[in-house]
């Protein structure tokens, strides 16, 4: 990915899982689309639903979490 151009940036927001989450920030990742390379995801716990920071590829996100995520494109 070194030397490649970032073509798009999106913020991943996780749906509120309970009433307490409604008023909390729920941004859990920054998704970078890179030309001629896989998407790169800077995330908060998306690999194992934990509280850890991780750098992932799209396919490394726990499959059960995708339905809970909204992708907001940065313009």
PDB file of C-alpha atoms in Angstrom:
ATOM      1  CA  UNK A   1       0.000   0.000   0.000  1.00  0.00           C
ATOM      2  CA  UNK A   2       3.025   2.232   0.272  1.00  0.00           C
ATOM      3  CA  UNK A   3       2.981   4.849  -2.466  1.00  0.00           C
ATOM      4  CA  UNK A   4      -0.713   4.262  -3.276  1.00  0.00           C
ATOM      5  CA  UNK A   5      -3.292   7.045  -3.257  1.00  0.00           C
ATOM      6  CA  UNK A   6      -6.211   7.139  -0.810  1.00  0.00           C
ATOM      7  CA  UNK A   7      -9.306   7.487  -2.990  1.00  0.00           C
ATOM      8  CA  UNK A   8     -12.061   7.605  -0.366  1.00  0.00           C
ATOM      9  CA  UNK A   9     -12.461   7.960   3.400  1.00  0.00           C
ATOM     10  CA  UNK A  10     -15.452   6.806   5.442  1.00  0.00           C
ATOM     11  CA  UNK A  11     -16.281   6.785   9.139  1.00  0.00           C
ATOM     12  CA  UNK A  12     -17.893   3.644  10.543  1.00  0.00           C
ATOM     13  CA  UNK A  13     -20.535   4.267  13.199  1.00  0.00           C
ATOM     14  CA  UNK A  14     -21.932   1.431  15.286  1.00  0.00           C
ATOM     15  CA  UNK A  15     -25.647   1.291  16.066  1.00  0.00           C
ATOM     16  CA  UNK A  16     -26.653   1.844  19.684  1.00  0.00           C
ATOM     17  CA  UNK A  17     -26.957  -1.497  21.449  1.00  0.00           C
ATOM     18  CA  UNK A  18     -28.875  -0.101  24.423  1.00  0.00           C
ATOM     19  CA  UNK A  19     -30.259   3.176  25.800  1.00  0.00           C
ATOM     20  CA  UNK A  20     -26.940   4.118  27.407  1.00  0.00           C
ATOM     21  CA  UNK A  21     -25.211   4.050  24.018  1.00  0.00           C
ATOM     22  CA  UNK A  22     -27.693   6.528  22.501  1.00  0.00           C
ATOM     23  CA  UNK A  23     -25.922   9.567  23.962  1.00  0.00           C
ATOM     24  CA  UNK A  24     -22.359   8.242  23.535  1.00  0.00           C
ATOM     25  CA  UNK A  25     -20.059   8.632  20.535  1.00  0.00           C
ATOM     26  CA  UNK A  26     -20.188   5.423  18.496  1.00  0.00           C
ATOM     27  CA  UNK A  27     -17.583   6.031  15.804  1.00  0.00           C
ATOM     28  CA  UNK A  28     -15.606   2.806  15.679  1.00  0.00           C
ATOM     29  CA  UNK A  29     -13.494   3.027  12.550  1.00  0.00           C
ATOM     30  CA  UNK A  30     -11.971   4.977   9.713  1.00  0.00           C
ATOM     31  CA  UNK A  31     -12.140   3.131   6.407  1.00  0.00           C
ATOM     32  CA  UNK A  32      -9.548   4.101   3.793  1.00  0.00           C
ATOM     33  CA  UNK A  33     -10.111   3.070   0.179  1.00  0.00           C
ATOM     34  CA  UNK A  34      -6.717   2.841  -1.515  1.00  0.00           C
ATOM     35  CA  UNK A  35      -6.198   2.660  -5.264  1.00  0.00           C
ATOM     36  CA  UNK A  36      -5.289  -0.818  -6.509  1.00  0.00           C
ATOM     37  CA  UNK A  37      -5.135  -2.163  -2.948  1.00  0.00           C
ATOM     38  CA  UNK A  38      -7.500  -3.603  -0.338  1.00  0.00           C
ATOM     39  CA  UNK A  39      -9.407  -1.210   1.924  1.00  0.00           C
ATOM     40  CA  UNK A  40      -7.617  -0.449   5.187  1.00  0.00           C
ATOM     41  CA  UNK A  41      -9.605  -0.031   8.395  1.00  0.00           C
ATOM     42  CA  UNK A  42      -8.345   1.783  11.497  1.00  0.00           C
ATOM     43  CA  UNK A  43     -10.756   0.473  14.078  1.00  0.00           C
ATOM     44  CA  UNK A  44     -11.868   0.170  17.655  1.00  0.00           C
ATOM     45  CA  UNK A  45     -12.569  -3.455  18.515  1.00  0.00           C
ATOM     46  CA  UNK A  46     -14.030  -4.567  15.190  1.00  0.00           C
ATOM     47  CA  UNK A  47     -11.847  -7.658  14.896  1.00  0.00           C
ATOM     48  CA  UNK A  48     -13.124  -9.283  18.086  1.00  0.00           C
ATOM     49  CA  UNK A  49     -15.794  -6.919  19.508  1.00  0.00           C
ATOM     50  CA  UNK A  50     -13.321  -5.764  22.170  1.00  0.00           C
ATOM     51  CA  UNK A  51     -12.099  -2.387  23.377  1.00  0.00           C
ATOM     52  CA  UNK A  52      -8.783  -2.641  21.471  1.00  0.00           C
ATOM     53  CA  UNK A  53      -7.410  -0.546  18.605  1.00  0.00           C
ATOM     54  CA  UNK A  54      -6.629  -2.497  15.450  1.00  0.00           C
ATOM     55  CA  UNK A  55      -5.602  -1.987  11.834  1.00  0.00           C
ATOM     56  CA  UNK A  56      -7.558  -4.394   9.651  1.00  0.00           C
ATOM     57  CA  UNK A  57      -8.593  -5.315   6.171  1.00  0.00           C
ATOM     58  CA  UNK A  58     -12.332  -5.228   5.467  1.00  0.00           C
ATOM     59  CA  UNK A  59     -12.583  -9.025   5.624  1.00  0.00           C
ATOM     60  CA  UNK A  60     -11.007  -9.073   9.115  1.00  0.00           C
ATOM     61  CA  UNK A  61     -14.028  -7.363  10.682  1.00  0.00           C
ATOM     62  CA  UNK A  62     -16.113  -9.806  12.676  1.00  0.00           C
ATOM     63  CA  UNK A  63     -18.961 -10.761  10.327  1.00  0.00           C
ATOM     64  CA  UNK A  64     -21.622 -10.390  13.022  1.00  0.00           C
ATOM     65  CA  UNK A  65     -20.674  -6.715  13.452  1.00  0.00           C
ATOM     66  CA  UNK A  66     -21.235  -5.581   9.833  1.00  0.00           C
ATOM     67  CA  UNK A  67     -25.050  -5.379  10.205  1.00  0.00           C
ATOM     68  CA  UNK A  68     -24.529  -2.994  13.168  1.00  0.00           C
ATOM     69  CA  UNK A  69     -22.278  -0.583  11.245  1.00  0.00           C
ATOM     70  CA  UNK A  70     -23.143   2.440   9.141  1.00  0.00           C
ATOM     71  CA  UNK A  71     -20.601   3.836   6.710  1.00  0.00           C
ATOM     72  CA  UNK A  72     -20.536   7.636   6.496  1.00  0.00           C
ATOM     73  CA  UNK A  73     -18.456   8.919   3.601  1.00  0.00           C
ATOM     74  CA  UNK A  74     -16.224  11.911   4.319  1.00  0.00           C
ATOM     75  CA  UNK A  75     -16.671  14.515   1.590  1.00  0.00           C
TER      76      UNK A  75
END
